[in-house]
mmCIF file of N, CA, C and O in Angstrom:
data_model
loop_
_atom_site.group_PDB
_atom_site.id
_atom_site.type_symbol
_atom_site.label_atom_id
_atom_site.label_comp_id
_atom_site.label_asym_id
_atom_site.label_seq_id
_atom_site.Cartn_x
_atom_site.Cartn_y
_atom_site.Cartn_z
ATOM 1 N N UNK A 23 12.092 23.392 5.781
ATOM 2 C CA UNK A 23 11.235 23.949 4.751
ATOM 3 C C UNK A 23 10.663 25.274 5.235
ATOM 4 O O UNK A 23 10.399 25.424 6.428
ATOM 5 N N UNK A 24 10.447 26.329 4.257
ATOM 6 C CA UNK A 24 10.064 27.290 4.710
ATOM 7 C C UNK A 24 8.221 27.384 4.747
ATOM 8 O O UNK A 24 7.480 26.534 4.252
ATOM 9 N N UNK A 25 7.867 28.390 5.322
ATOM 10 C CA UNK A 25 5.705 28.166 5.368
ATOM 11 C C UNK A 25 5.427 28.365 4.087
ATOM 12 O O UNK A 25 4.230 28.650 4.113
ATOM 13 N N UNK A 26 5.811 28.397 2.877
ATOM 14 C CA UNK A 26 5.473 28.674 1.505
ATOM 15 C C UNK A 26 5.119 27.220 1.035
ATOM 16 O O UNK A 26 3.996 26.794 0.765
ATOM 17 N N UNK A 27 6.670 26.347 0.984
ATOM 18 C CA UNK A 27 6.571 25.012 0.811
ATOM 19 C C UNK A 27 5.448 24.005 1.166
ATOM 20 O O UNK A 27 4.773 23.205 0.517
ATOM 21 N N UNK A 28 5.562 24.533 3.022
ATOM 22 C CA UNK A 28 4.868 23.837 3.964
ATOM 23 C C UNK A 28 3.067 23.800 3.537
ATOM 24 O O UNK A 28 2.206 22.921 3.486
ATOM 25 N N UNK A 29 3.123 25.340 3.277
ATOM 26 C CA UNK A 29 1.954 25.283 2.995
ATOM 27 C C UNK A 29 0.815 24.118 1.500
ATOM 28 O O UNK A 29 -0.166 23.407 1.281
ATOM 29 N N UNK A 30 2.231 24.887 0.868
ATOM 30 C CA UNK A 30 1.261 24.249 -0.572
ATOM 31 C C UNK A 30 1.362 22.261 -0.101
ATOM 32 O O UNK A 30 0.482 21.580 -0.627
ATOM 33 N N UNK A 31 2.228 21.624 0.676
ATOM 34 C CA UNK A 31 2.407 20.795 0.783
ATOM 35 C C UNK A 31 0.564 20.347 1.395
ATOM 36 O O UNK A 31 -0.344 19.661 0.925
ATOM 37 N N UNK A 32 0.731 21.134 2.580
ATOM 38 C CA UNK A 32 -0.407 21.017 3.657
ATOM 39 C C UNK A 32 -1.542 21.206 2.458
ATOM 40 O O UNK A 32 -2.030 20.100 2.223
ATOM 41 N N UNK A 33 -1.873 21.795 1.983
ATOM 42 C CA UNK A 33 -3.339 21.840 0.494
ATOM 43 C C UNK A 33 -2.907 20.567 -0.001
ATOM 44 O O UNK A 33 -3.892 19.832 -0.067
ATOM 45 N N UNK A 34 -1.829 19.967 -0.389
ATOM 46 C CA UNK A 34 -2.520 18.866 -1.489
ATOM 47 C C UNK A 34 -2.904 17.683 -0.321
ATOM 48 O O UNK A 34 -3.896 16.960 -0.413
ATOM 49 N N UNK A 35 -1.766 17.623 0.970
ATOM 50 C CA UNK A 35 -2.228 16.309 1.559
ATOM 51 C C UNK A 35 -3.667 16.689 2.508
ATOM 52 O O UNK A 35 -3.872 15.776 3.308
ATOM 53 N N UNK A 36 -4.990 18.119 2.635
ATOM 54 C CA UNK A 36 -5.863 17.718 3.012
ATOM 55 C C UNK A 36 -6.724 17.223 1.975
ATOM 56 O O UNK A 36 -7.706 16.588 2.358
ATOM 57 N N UNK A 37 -6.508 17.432 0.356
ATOM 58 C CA UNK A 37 -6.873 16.932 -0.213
ATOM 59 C C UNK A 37 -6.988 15.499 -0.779
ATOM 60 O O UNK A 37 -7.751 14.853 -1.497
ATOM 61 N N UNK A 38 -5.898 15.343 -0.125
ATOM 62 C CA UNK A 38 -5.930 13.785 -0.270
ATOM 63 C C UNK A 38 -6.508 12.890 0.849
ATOM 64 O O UNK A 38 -6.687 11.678 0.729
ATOM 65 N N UNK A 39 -6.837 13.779 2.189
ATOM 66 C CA UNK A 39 -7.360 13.259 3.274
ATOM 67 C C UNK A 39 -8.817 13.273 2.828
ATOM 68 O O UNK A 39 -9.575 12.316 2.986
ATOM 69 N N UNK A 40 -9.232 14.696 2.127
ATOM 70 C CA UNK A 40 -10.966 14.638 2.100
ATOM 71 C C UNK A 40 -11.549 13.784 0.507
ATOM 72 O O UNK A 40 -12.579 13.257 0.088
ATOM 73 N N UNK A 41 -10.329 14.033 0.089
ATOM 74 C CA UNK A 41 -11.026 13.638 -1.516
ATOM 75 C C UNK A 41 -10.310 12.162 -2.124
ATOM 76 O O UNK A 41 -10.721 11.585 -3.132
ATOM 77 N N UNK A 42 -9.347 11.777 -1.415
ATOM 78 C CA UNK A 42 -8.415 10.690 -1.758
ATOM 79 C C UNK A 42 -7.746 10.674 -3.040
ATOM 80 O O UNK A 42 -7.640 9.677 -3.754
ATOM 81 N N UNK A 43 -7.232 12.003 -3.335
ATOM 82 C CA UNK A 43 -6.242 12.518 -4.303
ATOM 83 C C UNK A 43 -5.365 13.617 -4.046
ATOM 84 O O UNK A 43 -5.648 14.816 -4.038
ATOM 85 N N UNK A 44 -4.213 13.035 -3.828
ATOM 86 C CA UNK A 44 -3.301 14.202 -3.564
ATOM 87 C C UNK A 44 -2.411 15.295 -4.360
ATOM 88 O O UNK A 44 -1.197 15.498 -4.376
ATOM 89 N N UNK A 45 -3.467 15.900 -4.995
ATOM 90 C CA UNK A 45 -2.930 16.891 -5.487
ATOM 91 C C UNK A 45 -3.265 18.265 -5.535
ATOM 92 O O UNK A 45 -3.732 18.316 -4.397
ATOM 93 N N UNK A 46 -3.350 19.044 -5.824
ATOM 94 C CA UNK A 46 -4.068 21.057 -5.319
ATOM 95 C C UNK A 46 -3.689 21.720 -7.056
ATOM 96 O O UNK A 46 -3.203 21.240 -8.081
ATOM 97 N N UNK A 47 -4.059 22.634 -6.768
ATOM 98 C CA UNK A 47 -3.681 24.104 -7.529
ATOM 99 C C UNK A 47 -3.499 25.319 -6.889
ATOM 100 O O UNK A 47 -4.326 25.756 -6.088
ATOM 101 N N UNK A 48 -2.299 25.997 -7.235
ATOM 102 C CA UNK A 48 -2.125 26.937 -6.742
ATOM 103 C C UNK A 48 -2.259 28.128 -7.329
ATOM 104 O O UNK A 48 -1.503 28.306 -8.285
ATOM 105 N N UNK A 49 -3.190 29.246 -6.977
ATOM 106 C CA UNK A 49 -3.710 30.414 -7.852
ATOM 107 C C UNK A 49 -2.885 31.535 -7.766
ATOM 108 O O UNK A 49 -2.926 31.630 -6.540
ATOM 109 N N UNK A 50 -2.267 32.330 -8.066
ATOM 110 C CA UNK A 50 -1.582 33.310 -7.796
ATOM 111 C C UNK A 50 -2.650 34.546 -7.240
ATOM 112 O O UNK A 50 -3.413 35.141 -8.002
ATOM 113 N N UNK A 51 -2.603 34.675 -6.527
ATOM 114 C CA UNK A 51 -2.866 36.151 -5.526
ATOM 115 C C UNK A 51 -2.413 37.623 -5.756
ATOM 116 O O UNK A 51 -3.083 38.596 -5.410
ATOM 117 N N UNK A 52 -1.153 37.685 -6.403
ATOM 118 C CA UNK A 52 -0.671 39.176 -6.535
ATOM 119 C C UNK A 52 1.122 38.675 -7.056
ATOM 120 O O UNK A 52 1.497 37.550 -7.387
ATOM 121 N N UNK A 53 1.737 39.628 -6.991
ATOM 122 C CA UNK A 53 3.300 39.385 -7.365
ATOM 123 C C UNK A 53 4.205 38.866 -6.703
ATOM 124 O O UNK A 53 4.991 38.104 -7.265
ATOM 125 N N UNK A 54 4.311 39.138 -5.411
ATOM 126 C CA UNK A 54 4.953 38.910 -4.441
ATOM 127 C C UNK A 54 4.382 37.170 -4.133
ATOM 128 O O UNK A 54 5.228 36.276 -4.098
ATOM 129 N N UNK A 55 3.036 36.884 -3.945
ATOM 130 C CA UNK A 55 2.456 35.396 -4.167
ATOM 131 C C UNK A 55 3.027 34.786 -5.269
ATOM 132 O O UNK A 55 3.302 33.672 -4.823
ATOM 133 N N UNK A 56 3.396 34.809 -6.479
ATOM 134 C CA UNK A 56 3.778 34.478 -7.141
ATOM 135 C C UNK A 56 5.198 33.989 -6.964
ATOM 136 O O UNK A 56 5.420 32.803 -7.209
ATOM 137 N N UNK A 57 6.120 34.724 -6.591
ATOM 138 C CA UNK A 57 7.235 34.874 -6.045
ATOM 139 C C UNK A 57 7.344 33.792 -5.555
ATOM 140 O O UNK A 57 7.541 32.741 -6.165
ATOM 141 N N UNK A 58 7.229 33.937 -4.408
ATOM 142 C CA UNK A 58 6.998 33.011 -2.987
ATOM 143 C C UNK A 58 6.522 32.008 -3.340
ATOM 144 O O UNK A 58 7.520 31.399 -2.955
ATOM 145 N N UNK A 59 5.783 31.076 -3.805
ATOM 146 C CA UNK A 59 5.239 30.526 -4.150
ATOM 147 C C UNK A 59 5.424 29.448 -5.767
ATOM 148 O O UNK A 59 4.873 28.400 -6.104
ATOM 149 N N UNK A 60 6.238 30.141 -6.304
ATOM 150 C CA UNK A 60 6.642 29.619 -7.593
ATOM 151 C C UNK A 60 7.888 29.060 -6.896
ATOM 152 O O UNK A 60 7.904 27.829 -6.936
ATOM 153 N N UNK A 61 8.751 29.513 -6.378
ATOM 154 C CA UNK A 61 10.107 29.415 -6.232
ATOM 155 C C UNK A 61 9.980 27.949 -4.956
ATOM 156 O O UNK A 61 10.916 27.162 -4.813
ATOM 157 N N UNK A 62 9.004 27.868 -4.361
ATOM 158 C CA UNK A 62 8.362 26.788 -3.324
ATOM 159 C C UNK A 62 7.870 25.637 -4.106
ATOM 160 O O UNK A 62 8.192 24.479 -3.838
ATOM 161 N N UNK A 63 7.094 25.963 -5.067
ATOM 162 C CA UNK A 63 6.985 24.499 -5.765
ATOM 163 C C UNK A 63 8.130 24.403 -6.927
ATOM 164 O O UNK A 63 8.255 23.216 -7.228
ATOM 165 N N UNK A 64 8.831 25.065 -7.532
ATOM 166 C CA UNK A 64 10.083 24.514 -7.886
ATOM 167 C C UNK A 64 10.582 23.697 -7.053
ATOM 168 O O UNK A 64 10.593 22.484 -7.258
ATOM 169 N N UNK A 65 11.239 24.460 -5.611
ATOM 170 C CA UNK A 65 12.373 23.886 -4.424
ATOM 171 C C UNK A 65 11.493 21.784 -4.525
ATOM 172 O O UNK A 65 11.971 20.701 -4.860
ATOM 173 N N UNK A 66 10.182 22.204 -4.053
ATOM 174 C CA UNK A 66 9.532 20.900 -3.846
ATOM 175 C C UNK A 66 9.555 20.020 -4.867
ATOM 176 O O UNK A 66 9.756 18.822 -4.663
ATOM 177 N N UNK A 67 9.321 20.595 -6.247
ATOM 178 C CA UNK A 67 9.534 19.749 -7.183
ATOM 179 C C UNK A 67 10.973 18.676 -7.411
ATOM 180 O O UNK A 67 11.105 17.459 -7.534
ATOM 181 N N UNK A 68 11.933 19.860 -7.390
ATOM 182 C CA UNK A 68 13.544 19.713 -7.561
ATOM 183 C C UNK A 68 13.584 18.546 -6.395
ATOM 184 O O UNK A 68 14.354 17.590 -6.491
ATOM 185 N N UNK A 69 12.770 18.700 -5.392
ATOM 186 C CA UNK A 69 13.718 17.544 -4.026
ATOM 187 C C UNK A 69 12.470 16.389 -3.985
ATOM 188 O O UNK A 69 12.369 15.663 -2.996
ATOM 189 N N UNK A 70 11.517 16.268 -5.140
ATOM 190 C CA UNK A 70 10.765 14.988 -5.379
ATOM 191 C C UNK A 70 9.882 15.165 -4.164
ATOM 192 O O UNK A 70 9.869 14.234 -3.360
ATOM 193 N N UNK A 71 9.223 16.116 -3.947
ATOM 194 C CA UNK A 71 8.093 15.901 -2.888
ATOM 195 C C UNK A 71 6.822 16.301 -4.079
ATOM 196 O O UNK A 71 5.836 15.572 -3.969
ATOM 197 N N UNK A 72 6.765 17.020 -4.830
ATOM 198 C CA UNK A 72 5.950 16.999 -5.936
ATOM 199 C C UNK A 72 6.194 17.015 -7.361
ATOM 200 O O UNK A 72 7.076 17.489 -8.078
ATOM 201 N N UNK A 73 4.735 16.098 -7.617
ATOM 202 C CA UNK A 73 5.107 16.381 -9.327
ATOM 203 C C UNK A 73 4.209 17.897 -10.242
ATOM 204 O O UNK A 73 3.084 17.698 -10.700
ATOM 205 N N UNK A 74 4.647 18.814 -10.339
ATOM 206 C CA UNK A 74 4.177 19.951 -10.750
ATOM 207 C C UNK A 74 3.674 19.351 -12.439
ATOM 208 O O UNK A 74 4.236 18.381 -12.948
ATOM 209 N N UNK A 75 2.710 20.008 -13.038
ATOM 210 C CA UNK A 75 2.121 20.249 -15.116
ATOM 211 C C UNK A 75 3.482 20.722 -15.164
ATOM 212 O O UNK A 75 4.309 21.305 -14.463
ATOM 213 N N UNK A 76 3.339 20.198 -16.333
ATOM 214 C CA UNK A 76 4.813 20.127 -17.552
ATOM 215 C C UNK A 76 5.249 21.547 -17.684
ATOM 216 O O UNK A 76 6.431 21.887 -17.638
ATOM 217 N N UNK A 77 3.676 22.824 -17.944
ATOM 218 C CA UNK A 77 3.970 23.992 -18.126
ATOM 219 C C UNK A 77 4.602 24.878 -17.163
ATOM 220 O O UNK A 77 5.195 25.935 -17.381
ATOM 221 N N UNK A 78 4.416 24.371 -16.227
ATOM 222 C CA UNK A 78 4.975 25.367 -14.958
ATOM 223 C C UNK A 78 6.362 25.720 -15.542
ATOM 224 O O UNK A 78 7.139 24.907 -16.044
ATOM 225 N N UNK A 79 6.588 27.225 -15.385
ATOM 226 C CA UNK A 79 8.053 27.342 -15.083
ATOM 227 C C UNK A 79 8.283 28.902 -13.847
ATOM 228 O O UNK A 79 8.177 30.106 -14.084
ATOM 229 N N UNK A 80 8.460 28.515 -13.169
ATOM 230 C CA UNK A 80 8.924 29.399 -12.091
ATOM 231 C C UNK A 80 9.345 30.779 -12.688
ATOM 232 O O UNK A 80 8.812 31.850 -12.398
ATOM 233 N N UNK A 81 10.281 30.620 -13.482
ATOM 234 C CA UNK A 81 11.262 32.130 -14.058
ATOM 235 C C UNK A 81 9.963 33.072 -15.156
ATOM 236 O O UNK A 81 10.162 34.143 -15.728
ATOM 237 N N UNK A 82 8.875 32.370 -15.167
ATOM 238 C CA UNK A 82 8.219 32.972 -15.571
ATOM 239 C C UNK A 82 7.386 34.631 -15.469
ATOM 240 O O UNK A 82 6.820 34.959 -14.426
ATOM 241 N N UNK A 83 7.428 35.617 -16.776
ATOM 242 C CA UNK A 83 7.308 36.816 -16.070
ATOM 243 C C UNK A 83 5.936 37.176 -16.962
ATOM 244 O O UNK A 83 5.325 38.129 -16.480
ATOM 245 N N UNK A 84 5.520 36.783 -17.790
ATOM 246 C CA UNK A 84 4.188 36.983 -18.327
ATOM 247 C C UNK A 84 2.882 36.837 -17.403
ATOM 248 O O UNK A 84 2.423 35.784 -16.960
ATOM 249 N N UNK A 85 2.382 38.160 -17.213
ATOM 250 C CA UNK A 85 1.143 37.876 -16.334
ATOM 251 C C UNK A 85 -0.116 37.343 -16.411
ATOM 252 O O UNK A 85 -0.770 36.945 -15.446
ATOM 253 N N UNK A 86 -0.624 37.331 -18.123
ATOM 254 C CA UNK A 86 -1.278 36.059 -18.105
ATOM 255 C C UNK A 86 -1.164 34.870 -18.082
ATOM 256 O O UNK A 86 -2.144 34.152 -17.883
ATOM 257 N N UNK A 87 0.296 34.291 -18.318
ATOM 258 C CA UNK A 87 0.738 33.319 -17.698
ATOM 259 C C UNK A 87 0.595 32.949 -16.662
ATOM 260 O O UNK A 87 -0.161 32.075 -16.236
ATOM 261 N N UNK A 88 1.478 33.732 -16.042
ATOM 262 C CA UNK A 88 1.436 33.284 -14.439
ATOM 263 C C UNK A 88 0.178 33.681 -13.297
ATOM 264 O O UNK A 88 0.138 33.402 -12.098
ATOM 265 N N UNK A 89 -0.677 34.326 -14.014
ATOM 266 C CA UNK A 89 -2.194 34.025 -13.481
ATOM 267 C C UNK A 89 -3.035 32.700 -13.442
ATOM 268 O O UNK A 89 -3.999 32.388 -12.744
ATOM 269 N N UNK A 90 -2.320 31.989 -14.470
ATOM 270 C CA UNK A 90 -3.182 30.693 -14.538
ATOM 271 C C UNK A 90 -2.940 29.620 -13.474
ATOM 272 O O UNK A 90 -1.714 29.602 -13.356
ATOM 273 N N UNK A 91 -3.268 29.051 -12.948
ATOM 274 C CA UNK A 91 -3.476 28.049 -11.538
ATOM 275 C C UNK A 91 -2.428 26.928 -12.352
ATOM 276 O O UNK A 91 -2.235 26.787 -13.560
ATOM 277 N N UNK A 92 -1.892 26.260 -11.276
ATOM 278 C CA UNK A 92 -0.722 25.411 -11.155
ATOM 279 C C UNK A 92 -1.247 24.531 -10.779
ATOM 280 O O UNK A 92 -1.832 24.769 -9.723
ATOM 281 N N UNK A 93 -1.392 23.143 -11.274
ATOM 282 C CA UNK A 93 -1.447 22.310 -10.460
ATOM 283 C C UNK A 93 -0.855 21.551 -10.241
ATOM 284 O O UNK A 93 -0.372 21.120 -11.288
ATOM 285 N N UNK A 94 -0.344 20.726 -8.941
ATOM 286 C CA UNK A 94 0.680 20.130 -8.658
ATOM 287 C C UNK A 94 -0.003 18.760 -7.753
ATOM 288 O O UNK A 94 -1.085 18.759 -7.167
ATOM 289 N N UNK A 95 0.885 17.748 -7.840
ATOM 290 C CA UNK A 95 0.564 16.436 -6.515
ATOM 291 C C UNK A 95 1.238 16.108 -6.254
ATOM 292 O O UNK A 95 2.164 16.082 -7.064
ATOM 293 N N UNK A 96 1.501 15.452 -4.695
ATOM 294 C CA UNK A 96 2.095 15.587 -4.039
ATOM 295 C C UNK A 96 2.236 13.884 -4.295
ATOM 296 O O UNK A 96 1.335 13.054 -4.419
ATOM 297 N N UNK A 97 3.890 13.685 -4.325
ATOM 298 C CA UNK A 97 4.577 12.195 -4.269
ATOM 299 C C UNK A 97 4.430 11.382 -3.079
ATOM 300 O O UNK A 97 3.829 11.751 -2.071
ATOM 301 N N UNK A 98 5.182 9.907 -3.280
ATOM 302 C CA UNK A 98 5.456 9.400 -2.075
ATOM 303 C C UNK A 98 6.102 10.340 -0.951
ATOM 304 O O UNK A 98 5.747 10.645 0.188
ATOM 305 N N UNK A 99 7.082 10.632 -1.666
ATOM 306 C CA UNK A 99 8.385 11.135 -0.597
ATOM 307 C C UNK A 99 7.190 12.295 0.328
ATOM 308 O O UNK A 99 6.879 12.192 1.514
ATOM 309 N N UNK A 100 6.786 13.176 -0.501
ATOM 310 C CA UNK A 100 6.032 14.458 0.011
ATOM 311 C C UNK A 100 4.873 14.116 1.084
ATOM 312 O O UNK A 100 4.639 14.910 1.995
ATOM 313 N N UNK A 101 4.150 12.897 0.945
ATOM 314 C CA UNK A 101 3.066 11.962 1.662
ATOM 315 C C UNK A 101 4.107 11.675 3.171
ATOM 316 O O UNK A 101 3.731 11.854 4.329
ATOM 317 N N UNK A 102 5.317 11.247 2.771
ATOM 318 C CA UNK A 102 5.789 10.922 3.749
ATOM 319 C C UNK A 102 6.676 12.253 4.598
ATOM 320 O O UNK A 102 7.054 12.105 5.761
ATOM 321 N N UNK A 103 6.850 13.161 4.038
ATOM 322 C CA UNK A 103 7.841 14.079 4.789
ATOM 323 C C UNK A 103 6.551 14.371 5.995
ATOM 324 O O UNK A 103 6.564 14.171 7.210
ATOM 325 N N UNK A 104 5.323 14.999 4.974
ATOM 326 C CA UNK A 104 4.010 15.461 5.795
ATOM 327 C C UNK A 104 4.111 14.479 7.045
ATOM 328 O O UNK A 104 4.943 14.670 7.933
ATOM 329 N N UNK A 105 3.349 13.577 7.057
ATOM 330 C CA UNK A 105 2.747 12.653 7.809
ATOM 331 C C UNK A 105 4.297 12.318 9.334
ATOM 332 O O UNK A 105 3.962 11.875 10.432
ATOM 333 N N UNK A 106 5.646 12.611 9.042
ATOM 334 C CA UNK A 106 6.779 12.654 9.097
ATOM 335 C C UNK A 106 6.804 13.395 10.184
ATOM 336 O O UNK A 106 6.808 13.015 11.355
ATOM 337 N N UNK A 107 6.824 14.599 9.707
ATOM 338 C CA UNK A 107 7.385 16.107 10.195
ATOM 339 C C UNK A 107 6.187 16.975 10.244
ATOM 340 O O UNK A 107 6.457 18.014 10.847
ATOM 341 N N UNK A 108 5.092 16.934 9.874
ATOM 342 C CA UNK A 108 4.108 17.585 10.322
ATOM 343 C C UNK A 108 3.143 17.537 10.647
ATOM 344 O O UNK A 108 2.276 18.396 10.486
ATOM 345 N N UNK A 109 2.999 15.972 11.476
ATOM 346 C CA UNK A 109 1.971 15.127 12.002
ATOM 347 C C UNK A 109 0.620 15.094 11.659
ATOM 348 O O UNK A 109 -0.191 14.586 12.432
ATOM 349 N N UNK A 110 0.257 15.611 10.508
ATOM 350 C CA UNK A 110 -1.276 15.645 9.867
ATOM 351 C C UNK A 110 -1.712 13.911 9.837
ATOM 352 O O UNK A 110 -2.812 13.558 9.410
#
């Protein structure tokens, strides 16, 4: 996995460590964040480590769109890759 993935992974499972719900939002930062970052919770979505809102779509190019926060939670599989492979 690349640190994009890793990351958004790492936000939902401390959230599920401090709040006992594993899931986050992800805010877009600028274009290039967007980028990076859309195309990371697709990859994660596509391989069942999260379940992303219905609205998300990655190929998205509208900027008030894609300003709006994502929120996503993180599955079994994703609970387990973490805890797995990145010893949290």
């Amino acid at each position: 996995m690349n640190k994009f993935e890793i990351e958004l992974l790492k936000n939902a499972f401390h959230n599920l460590q401090n709040n006992g719900v594993a899931e986050a939002i992800f805010q877009m930062k600028n274009g290039d964040d967007w980028l990076y970052n859309s195309e990371a919770l697709k990859y994660l979505a596509e391989e069942g480590y999260i379940s992303v809102s219905e609205d998300f779509d990655p190929d998205e190019s509208n900027v008030f769109v894609i300003t709006q926060p994502v929120k996503y939670s993180l599955t079994d599989k994703g609970v387990e890759y973490i805890k797995q492979y990145l010893k949290m």
